[in-house]
Amino acid sequence: MICKDCKRNIRDGSIVCPECGAVNASDLTPNMCAVLVNRAFIYLEDSEFDKAAKCLDAVIATESQNARAYLGRLMAELKIATPNELARCDNPFDKNQYFTKAYEYADGDLKAELDVYVMTRAPRPKAKKEETKPVEVVEEEEDEPTKNEKEAKQ
């Protein structure tokens, strides 16, 4: 089988290209979607965010109400390796399209987990601007002319 994206050979039976992460299946079954979400979370842990995003996009195209796929897609976009890192994320994410979909389709346990990430994500203090002090201009005093300069003027 040849990958539709990178054109490399893929071993038979594999639906994910190991080189580029492209999903090479037209009809994903629910079992295949679950496998792809798990694979995507492994990609996330390995900081292979583009490969994770490709897997998750394929799942979302098939199962548009898969909350874990949206959570993973949020993580890929924010370049976060584990869900727990959301609590330490510098960027606000609760208005992100993937977060809102994950929250909308989440079951009770995942919703509670997402609530914790949002609640524990403490607002970051704004960096203090350094006070700029006015620069004091000091005029240089003219040095006494040297003996040669005095003679040259005369």
mmCIF file of N, CA, C and O in Angstrom, residues 9-93:
data_model
loop_
_atom_site.group_PDB
_atom_site.id
_atom_site.type_symbol
_atom_site.label_atom_id
_atom_site.label_comp_id
_atom_site.label_asym_id
_atom_site.label_seq_id
_atom_site.Cartn_x
_atom_site.Cartn_y
_atom_site.Cartn_z
ATOM 1 N N ASN A 9 5.863 3.507 0.946
ATOM 2 C CA ASN A 9 5.206 2.220 1.169
ATOM 3 C C ASN A 9 4.768 2.090 2.620
ATOM 4 O O ASN A 9 5.505 2.464 3.530
ATOM 5 N N ILE A 10 3.572 1.559 2.790
ATOM 6 C CA ILE A 10 3.044 1.259 4.119
ATOM 7 C C ILE A 10 2.792 -0.239 4.138
ATOM 8 O O ILE A 10 2.254 -0.797 3.184
ATOM 9 N N ARG A 11 3.164 -0.864 5.236
ATOM 10 C CA ARG A 11 2.933 -2.308 5.316
ATOM 11 C C ARG A 11 1.426 -2.578 5.286
ATOM 12 O O ARG A 11 0.616 -1.760 5.747
ATOM 13 N N ASP A 12 1.077 -3.702 4.758
ATOM 14 C CA ASP A 12 -0.330 -4.091 4.646
ATOM 15 C C ASP A 12 -0.987 -4.143 6.015
ATOM 16 O O ASP A 12 -0.385 -4.608 6.990
ATOM 17 N N GLY A 13 -2.192 -3.670 6.090
ATOM 18 C CA GLY A 13 -2.964 -3.705 7.323
ATOM 19 C C GLY A 13 -2.805 -2.456 8.177
ATOM 20 O O GLY A 13 -3.583 -2.231 9.094
ATOM 21 N N SER A 14 -1.801 -1.630 7.883
ATOM 22 C CA SER A 14 -1.607 -0.415 8.658
ATOM 23 C C SER A 14 -2.422 0.713 8.036
ATOM 24 O O SER A 14 -2.421 0.885 6.820
ATOM 25 N N ILE A 15 -3.107 1.474 8.887
ATOM 26 C CA ILE A 15 -3.897 2.587 8.356
ATOM 27 C C ILE A 15 -3.213 3.930 8.564
ATOM 28 O O ILE A 15 -3.621 4.940 8.018
ATOM 29 N N VAL A 16 -2.131 3.941 9.353
ATOM 30 C CA VAL A 16 -1.390 5.176 9.610
ATOM 31 C C VAL A 16 0.001 5.044 9.030
ATOM 32 O O VAL A 16 0.714 4.072 9.298
ATOM 33 N N CYS A 17 0.393 6.017 8.234
ATOM 34 C CA CYS A 17 1.736 6.023 7.664
ATOM 35 C C CYS A 17 2.732 6.328 8.780
ATOM 36 O O CYS A 17 2.605 7.359 9.453
ATOM 37 N N PRO A 18 3.710 5.476 9.003
ATOM 38 C CA PRO A 18 4.679 5.722 10.077
ATOM 39 C C PRO A 18 5.590 6.912 9.786
ATOM 40 O O PRO A 18 6.163 7.491 10.697
ATOM 41 N N GLU A 19 5.707 7.298 8.538
ATOM 42 C CA GLU A 19 6.578 8.414 8.170
ATOM 43 C C GLU A 19 5.921 9.769 8.387
ATOM 44 O O GLU A 19 6.502 10.655 8.990
ATOM 45 N N CYS A 20 4.695 9.936 7.873
ATOM 46 C CA CYS A 20 4.071 11.271 7.933
ATOM 47 C C CYS A 20 2.841 11.336 8.834
ATOM 48 O O CYS A 20 2.335 12.415 9.108
ATOM 49 N N GLY A 21 2.338 10.192 9.269
ATOM 50 C CA GLY A 21 1.174 10.176 10.154
ATOM 51 C C GLY A 21 -0.157 10.254 9.447
ATOM 52 O O GLY A 21 -1.205 10.304 10.087
ATOM 53 N N ALA A 22 -0.137 10.256 8.127
ATOM 54 C CA ALA A 22 -1.394 10.337 7.374
ATOM 55 C C ALA A 22 -2.224 9.072 7.588
ATOM 56 O O ALA A 22 -1.690 7.971 7.703
ATOM 57 N N VAL A 23 -3.526 9.267 7.654
ATOM 58 C CA VAL A 23 -4.450 8.144 7.798
ATOM 59 C C VAL A 23 -4.857 7.709 6.404
ATOM 60 O O VAL A 23 -5.372 8.507 5.626
ATOM 61 N N ASN A 24 -4.594 6.452 6.095
ATOM 62 C CA ASN A 24 -4.847 5.924 4.760
ATOM 63 C C ASN A 24 -5.993 4.920 4.782
ATOM 64 O O ASN A 24 -5.819 3.750 4.497
ATOM 65 N N ALA A 25 -7.138 5.403 5.163
ATOM 66 C CA ALA A 25 -8.337 4.571 5.162
ATOM 67 C C ALA A 25 -9.522 5.480 4.866
ATOM 68 O O ALA A 25 -9.614 6.581 5.388
ATOM 69 N N SER A 26 -10.396 5.014 4.028
ATOM 70 C CA SER A 26 -11.546 5.853 3.674
ATOM 71 C C SER A 26 -12.720 5.641 4.621
ATOM 72 O O SER A 26 -13.403 6.590 4.976
ATOM 73 N N ASP A 27 -12.943 4.431 5.042
ATOM 74 C CA ASP A 27 -14.052 4.130 5.944
ATOM 75 C C ASP A 27 -13.500 3.631 7.277
ATOM 76 O O ASP A 27 -13.110 2.472 7.400
ATOM 77 N N LEU A 28 -13.497 4.512 8.259
ATOM 78 C CA LEU A 28 -13.009 4.120 9.579
ATOM 79 C C LEU A 28 -14.143 3.539 10.400
ATOM 80 O O LEU A 28 -15.215 4.132 10.486
ATOM 81 N N THR A 29 -13.894 2.400 10.997
ATOM 82 C CA THR A 29 -14.871 1.798 11.894
ATOM 83 C C THR A 29 -14.685 2.414 13.279
ATOM 84 O O THR A 29 -13.646 3.027 13.559
ATOM 85 N N PRO A 30 -15.659 2.258 14.167
ATOM 86 C CA PRO A 30 -15.478 2.758 15.537
ATOM 87 C C PRO A 30 -14.223 2.201 16.206
ATOM 88 O O PRO A 30 -13.528 2.915 16.927
ATOM 89 N N ASN A 31 -13.906 0.921 15.951
ATOM 90 C CA ASN A 31 -12.682 0.338 16.525
ATOM 91 C C ASN A 31 -11.434 1.015 15.975
ATOM 92 O O ASN A 31 -10.486 1.274 16.710
ATOM 93 N N MET A 32 -11.450 1.292 14.670
ATOM 94 C CA MET A 32 -10.307 1.972 14.062
ATOM 95 C C MET A 32 -10.156 3.388 14.640
ATOM 96 O O MET A 32 -9.041 3.843 14.875
ATOM 97 N N CYS A 33 -11.272 4.054 14.879
ATOM 98 C CA CYS A 33 -11.228 5.401 15.464
ATOM 99 C C CYS A 33 -10.611 5.368 16.863
ATOM 100 O O CYS A 33 -9.789 6.215 17.206
ATOM 101 N N ALA A 34 -10.991 4.377 17.644
ATOM 102 C CA ALA A 34 -10.437 4.248 18.998
ATOM 103 C C ALA A 34 -8.931 4.004 18.935
ATOM 104 O O ALA A 34 -8.156 4.589 19.709
ATOM 105 N N VAL A 35 -8.501 3.165 17.996
ATOM 106 C CA VAL A 35 -7.079 2.893 17.819
ATOM 107 C C VAL A 35 -6.350 4.166 17.395
ATOM 108 O O VAL A 35 -5.266 4.478 17.890
ATOM 109 N N LEU A 36 -6.948 4.937 16.488
ATOM 110 C CA LEU A 36 -6.322 6.168 16.021
ATOM 111 C C LEU A 36 -6.206 7.208 17.138
ATOM 112 O O LEU A 36 -5.198 7.918 17.227
ATOM 113 N N VAL A 37 -7.212 7.315 17.981
ATOM 114 C CA VAL A 37 -7.130 8.255 19.105
ATOM 115 C C VAL A 37 -5.999 7.839 20.035
ATOM 116 O O VAL A 37 -5.195 8.686 20.462
ATOM 117 N N ASN A 38 -5.906 6.545 20.326
ATOM 118 C CA ASN A 38 -4.809 6.061 21.175
ATOM 119 C C ASN A 38 -3.446 6.329 20.534
ATOM 120 O O ASN A 38 -2.507 6.769 21.204
ATOM 121 N N ARG A 39 -3.359 6.076 19.245
ATOM 122 C CA ARG A 39 -2.104 6.335 18.526
ATOM 123 C C ARG A 39 -1.773 7.828 18.573
ATOM 124 O O ARG A 39 -0.625 8.212 18.783
ATOM 125 N N ALA A 40 -2.777 8.673 18.406
ATOM 126 C CA ALA A 40 -2.561 10.125 18.435
ATOM 127 C C ALA A 40 -2.019 10.572 19.787
ATOM 128 O O ALA A 40 -1.127 11.422 19.850
ATOM 129 N N PHE A 41 -2.527 10.006 20.862
ATOM 130 C CA PHE A 41 -2.041 10.380 22.187
ATOM 131 C C PHE A 41 -0.583 9.915 22.393
ATOM 132 O O PHE A 41 0.181 10.576 23.092
ATOM 133 N N ILE A 42 -0.206 8.821 21.754
ATOM 134 C CA ILE A 42 1.199 8.402 21.782
ATOM 135 C C ILE A 42 2.043 9.407 21.000
ATOM 136 O O ILE A 42 3.120 9.814 21.455
ATOM 137 N N TYR A 43 1.559 9.827 19.838
ATOM 138 C CA TYR A 43 2.264 10.861 19.068
ATOM 139 C C TYR A 43 2.417 12.139 19.900
ATOM 140 O O TYR A 43 3.467 12.771 19.891
ATOM 141 N N LEU A 44 1.366 12.518 20.614
ATOM 142 C CA LEU A 44 1.438 13.718 21.450
ATOM 143 C C LEU A 44 2.526 13.577 22.509
ATOM 144 O O LEU A 44 3.322 14.496 22.712
ATOM 145 N N GLU A 45 2.571 12.425 23.169
ATOM 146 C CA GLU A 45 3.593 12.195 24.199
ATOM 147 C C GLU A 45 5.001 12.247 23.617
ATOM 148 O O GLU A 45 5.944 12.621 24.312
ATOM 149 N N ASP A 46 5.125 11.906 22.337
ATOM 150 C CA ASP A 46 6.421 11.951 21.653
ATOM 151 C C ASP A 46 6.673 13.305 20.977
ATOM 152 O O ASP A 46 7.624 13.441 20.212
ATOM 153 N N SER A 47 5.789 14.261 21.239
ATOM 154 C CA SER A 47 5.884 15.610 20.649
ATOM 155 C C SER A 47 5.824 15.599 19.127
ATOM 156 O O SER A 47 6.395 16.460 18.469
ATOM 157 N N GLU A 48 5.116 14.638 18.574
ATOM 158 C CA GLU A 48 4.896 14.587 17.131
ATOM 159 C C GLU A 48 3.489 15.138 16.866
ATOM 160 O O GLU A 48 2.553 14.398 16.545
ATOM 161 N N PHE A 49 3.364 16.442 17.017
ATOM 162 C CA PHE A 49 2.062 17.096 17.026
ATOM 163 C C PHE A 49 1.367 17.064 15.669
ATOM 164 O O PHE A 49 0.147 16.930 15.612
ATOM 165 N N ASP A 50 2.125 17.164 14.577
ATOM 166 C CA ASP A 50 1.510 17.118 13.253
ATOM 167 C C ASP A 50 0.912 15.740 12.959
ATOM 168 O O ASP A 50 -0.183 15.635 12.407
ATOM 169 N N LYS A 51 1.650 14.694 13.330
ATOM 170 C CA LYS A 51 1.136 13.338 13.122
ATOM 171 C C LYS A 51 -0.117 13.109 13.967
ATOM 172 O O LYS A 51 -1.093 12.512 13.496
ATOM 173 N N ALA A 52 -0.095 13.594 15.194
ATOM 174 C CA ALA A 52 -1.270 13.451 16.064
ATOM 175 C C ALA A 52 -2.466 14.169 15.453
ATOM 176 O O ALA A 52 -3.581 13.634 15.418
ATOM 177 N N ALA A 53 -2.241 15.368 14.963
ATOM 178 C CA ALA A 53 -3.335 16.154 14.374
ATOM 179 C C ALA A 53 -3.956 15.432 13.181
ATOM 180 O O ALA A 53 -5.182 15.424 13.027
ATOM 181 N N LYS A 54 -3.118 14.808 12.342
ATOM 182 C CA LYS A 54 -3.645 14.077 11.183
ATOM 183 C C LYS A 54 -4.545 12.925 11.626
ATOM 184 O O LYS A 54 -5.627 12.719 11.065
ATOM 185 N N CYS A 55 -4.103 12.166 12.613
ATOM 186 C CA CYS A 55 -4.913 11.042 13.113
ATOM 187 C C CYS A 55 -6.236 11.558 13.674
ATOM 188 O O CYS A 55 -7.309 11.004 13.389
ATOM 189 N N LEU A 56 -6.153 12.597 14.467
ATOM 190 C CA LEU A 56 -7.351 13.116 15.134
ATOM 191 C C LEU A 56 -8.315 13.755 14.146
ATOM 192 O O LEU A 56 -9.537 13.629 14.295
ATOM 193 N N ASP A 57 -7.790 14.424 13.129
ATOM 194 C CA ASP A 57 -8.664 14.999 12.099
ATOM 195 C C ASP A 57 -9.445 13.909 11.376
ATOM 196 O O ASP A 57 -10.629 14.074 11.064
ATOM 197 N N ALA A 58 -8.787 12.770 11.122
ATOM 198 C CA ALA A 58 -9.465 11.645 10.463
ATOM 199 C C ALA A 58 -10.577 11.090 11.361
ATOM 200 O O ALA A 58 -11.669 10.770 10.882
ATOM 201 N N VAL A 59 -10.308 10.999 12.648
ATOM 202 C CA VAL A 59 -11.325 10.506 13.587
ATOM 203 C C VAL A 59 -12.497 11.486 13.635
ATOM 204 O O VAL A 59 -13.665 11.081 13.560
ATOM 205 N N ILE A 60 -12.201 12.767 13.752
ATOM 206 C CA ILE A 60 -13.262 13.785 13.844
ATOM 207 C C ILE A 60 -14.116 13.793 12.577
ATOM 208 O O ILE A 60 -15.334 13.978 12.647
ATOM 209 N N ALA A 61 -13.490 13.546 11.419
ATOM 210 C CA ALA A 61 -14.249 13.492 10.163
ATOM 211 C C ALA A 61 -15.228 12.327 10.155
ATOM 212 O O ALA A 61 -16.290 12.398 9.537
ATOM 213 N N THR A 62 -14.885 11.254 10.871
ATOM 214 C CA THR A 62 -15.739 10.067 10.929
ATOM 215 C C THR A 62 -16.687 10.106 12.122
ATOM 216 O O THR A 62 -17.867 9.804 11.992
ATOM 217 N N GLU A 63 -16.145 10.459 13.278
ATOM 218 C CA GLU A 63 -16.927 10.505 14.519
ATOM 219 C C GLU A 63 -16.912 11.951 15.042
ATOM 220 O O GLU A 63 -16.086 12.308 15.872
ATOM 221 N N SER A 64 -17.827 12.738 14.550
ATOM 222 C CA SER A 64 -17.807 14.171 14.856
ATOM 223 C C SER A 64 -18.149 14.497 16.311
ATOM 224 O O SER A 64 -18.061 15.655 16.714
ATOM 225 N N GLN A 65 -18.517 13.486 17.097
ATOM 226 C CA GLN A 65 -18.827 13.728 18.507
ATOM 227 C C GLN A 65 -17.850 12.999 19.443
ATOM 228 O O GLN A 65 -18.163 12.744 20.594
ATOM 229 N N ASN A 66 -16.649 12.750 18.962
ATOM 230 C CA ASN A 66 -15.635 12.056 19.752
ATOM 231 C C ASN A 66 -14.884 13.088 20.604
ATOM 232 O O ASN A 66 -13.978 13.775 20.132
ATOM 233 N N ALA A 67 -15.248 13.188 21.862
ATOM 234 C CA ALA A 67 -14.690 14.201 22.761
ATOM 235 C C ALA A 67 -13.183 14.038 22.953
ATOM 236 O O ALA A 67 -12.443 15.026 22.980
ATOM 237 N N ARG A 68 -12.710 12.795 23.072
ATOM 238 C CA ARG A 68 -11.262 12.581 23.251
ATOM 239 C C ARG A 68 -10.483 13.028 22.039
ATOM 240 O O ARG A 68 -9.365 13.539 22.152
ATOM 241 N N ALA A 69 -11.062 12.869 20.859
ATOM 242 C CA ALA A 69 -10.386 13.324 19.641
ATOM 243 C C ALA A 69 -10.250 14.851 19.657
ATOM 244 O O ALA A 69 -9.207 15.388 19.292
ATOM 245 N N TYR A 70 -11.287 15.536 20.094
ATOM 246 C CA TYR A 70 -11.212 17.002 20.188
ATOM 247 C C TYR A 70 -10.204 17.436 21.259
ATOM 248 O O TYR A 70 -9.473 18.405 21.062
ATOM 249 N N LEU A 71 -10.157 16.727 22.364
ATOM 250 C CA LEU A 71 -9.179 17.039 23.407
ATOM 251 C C LEU A 71 -7.758 16.874 22.855
ATOM 252 O O LEU A 71 -6.901 17.741 23.029
ATOM 253 N N GLY A 72 -7.527 15.776 22.173
ATOM 254 C CA GLY A 72 -6.219 15.547 21.566
ATOM 255 C C GLY A 72 -5.874 16.593 20.521
ATOM 256 O O GLY A 72 -4.740 17.058 20.425
ATOM 257 N N ARG A 73 -6.877 16.984 19.759
ATOM 258 C CA ARG A 73 -6.649 18.010 18.718
ATOM 259 C C ARG A 73 -6.278 19.349 19.351
ATOM 260 O O ARG A 73 -5.416 20.076 18.852
ATOM 261 N N LEU A 74 -6.904 19.675 20.474
ATOM 262 C CA LEU A 74 -6.555 20.877 21.238
ATOM 263 C C LEU A 74 -5.096 20.791 21.684
ATOM 264 O O LEU A 74 -4.323 21.745 21.525
ATOM 265 N N MET A 75 -4.722 19.656 22.214
ATOM 266 C CA MET A 75 -3.353 19.461 22.690
ATOM 267 C C MET A 75 -2.353 19.585 21.540
ATOM 268 O O MET A 75 -1.286 20.193 21.706
ATOM 269 N N ALA A 76 -2.688 19.027 20.380
ATOM 270 C CA ALA A 76 -1.795 19.125 19.220
ATOM 271 C C ALA A 76 -1.630 20.581 18.798
ATOM 272 O O ALA A 76 -0.524 21.024 18.493
ATOM 273 N N GLU A 77 -2.723 21.313 18.810
ATOM 274 C CA GLU A 77 -2.659 22.726 18.417
ATOM 275 C C GLU A 77 -1.815 23.541 19.397
ATOM 276 O O GLU A 77 -1.056 24.419 18.998
ATOM 277 N N LEU A 78 -1.954 23.245 20.686
ATOM 278 C CA LEU A 78 -1.200 23.968 21.712
ATOM 279 C C LEU A 78 0.202 23.396 21.931
ATOM 280 O O LEU A 78 0.964 23.924 22.725
ATOM 281 N N LYS A 79 0.503 22.294 21.231
ATOM 282 C CA LYS A 79 1.788 21.603 21.365
ATOM 283 C C LYS A 79 2.043 21.179 22.819
ATOM 284 O O LYS A 79 3.066 21.474 23.414
ATOM 285 N N ILE A 80 1.051 20.455 23.330
ATOM 286 C CA ILE A 80 1.087 19.942 24.699
ATOM 287 C C ILE A 80 1.087 18.419 24.628
ATOM 288 O O ILE A 80 0.285 17.823 23.921
ATOM 289 N N ALA A 81 1.974 17.793 25.389
ATOM 290 C CA ALA A 81 2.158 16.345 25.300
ATOM 291 C C ALA A 81 1.158 15.538 26.120
ATOM 292 O O ALA A 81 0.809 14.425 25.751
ATOM 293 N N THR A 82 0.708 16.066 27.265
ATOM 294 C CA THR A 82 -0.234 15.320 28.113
ATOM 295 C C THR A 82 -1.379 16.239 28.541
ATOM 296 O O THR A 82 -1.190 17.455 28.660
ATOM 297 N N PRO A 83 -2.545 15.666 28.816
ATOM 298 C CA PRO A 83 -3.676 16.502 29.236
ATOM 299 C C PRO A 83 -3.378 17.314 30.501
ATOM 300 O O PRO A 83 -3.826 18.455 30.613
ATOM 301 N N ASN A 84 -2.609 16.762 31.427
ATOM 302 C CA ASN A 84 -2.292 17.484 32.663
ATOM 303 C C ASN A 84 -1.561 18.798 32.411
ATOM 304 O O ASN A 84 -1.619 19.715 33.223
ATOM 305 N N GLU A 85 -0.858 18.881 31.288
ATOM 306 C CA GLU A 85 -0.138 20.111 30.960
ATOM 307 C C GLU A 85 -1.084 21.271 30.654
ATOM 308 O O GLU A 85 -0.652 22.426 30.655
ATOM 309 N N LEU A 86 -2.333 20.967 30.391
ATOM 310 C CA LEU A 86 -3.299 22.045 30.151
ATOM 311 C C LEU A 86 -3.412 22.968 31.364
ATOM 312 O O LEU A 86 -3.622 24.169 31.218
ATOM 313 N N ALA A 87 -3.259 22.403 32.557
ATOM 314 C CA ALA A 87 -3.356 23.211 33.779
ATOM 315 C C ALA A 87 -2.216 24.216 33.883
ATOM 316 O O ALA A 87 -2.349 25.227 34.566
ATOM 317 N N ARG A 88 -1.115 23.930 33.202
ATOM 318 C CA ARG A 88 0.037 24.843 33.244
ATOM 319 C C ARG A 88 0.209 25.620 31.954
ATOM 320 O O ARG A 88 1.214 26.303 31.758
ATOM 321 N N CYS A 89 -0.763 25.533 31.076
ATOM 322 C CA CYS A 89 -0.671 26.167 29.763
ATOM 323 C C CYS A 89 -0.702 27.695 29.888
ATOM 324 O O CYS A 89 -1.545 28.244 30.602
ATOM 325 N N ASP A 90 0.194 28.359 29.214
ATOM 326 C CA ASP A 90 0.230 29.819 29.249
ATOM 327 C C ASP A 90 -0.893 30.450 28.423
ATOM 328 O O ASP A 90 -1.329 31.551 28.717
ATOM 329 N N ASN A 91 -1.327 29.767 27.393
ATOM 330 C CA ASN A 91 -2.371 30.307 26.524
ATOM 331 C C ASN A 91 -3.741 29.919 27.042
ATOM 332 O O ASN A 91 -3.982 28.752 27.343
ATOM 333 N N PRO A 92 -4.665 30.877 27.118
ATOM 334 C CA PRO A 92 -6.027 30.487 27.491
ATOM 335 C C PRO A 92 -6.604 29.601 26.384
ATOM 336 O O PRO A 92 -6.402 29.871 25.214
ATOM 337 N N PHE A 93 -7.262 28.539 26.778
ATOM 338 C CA PHE A 93 -7.758 27.581 25.783
ATOM 339 C C PHE A 93 -9.252 27.321 25.898
ATOM 340 O O PHE A 93 -9.812 26.622 25.061
#
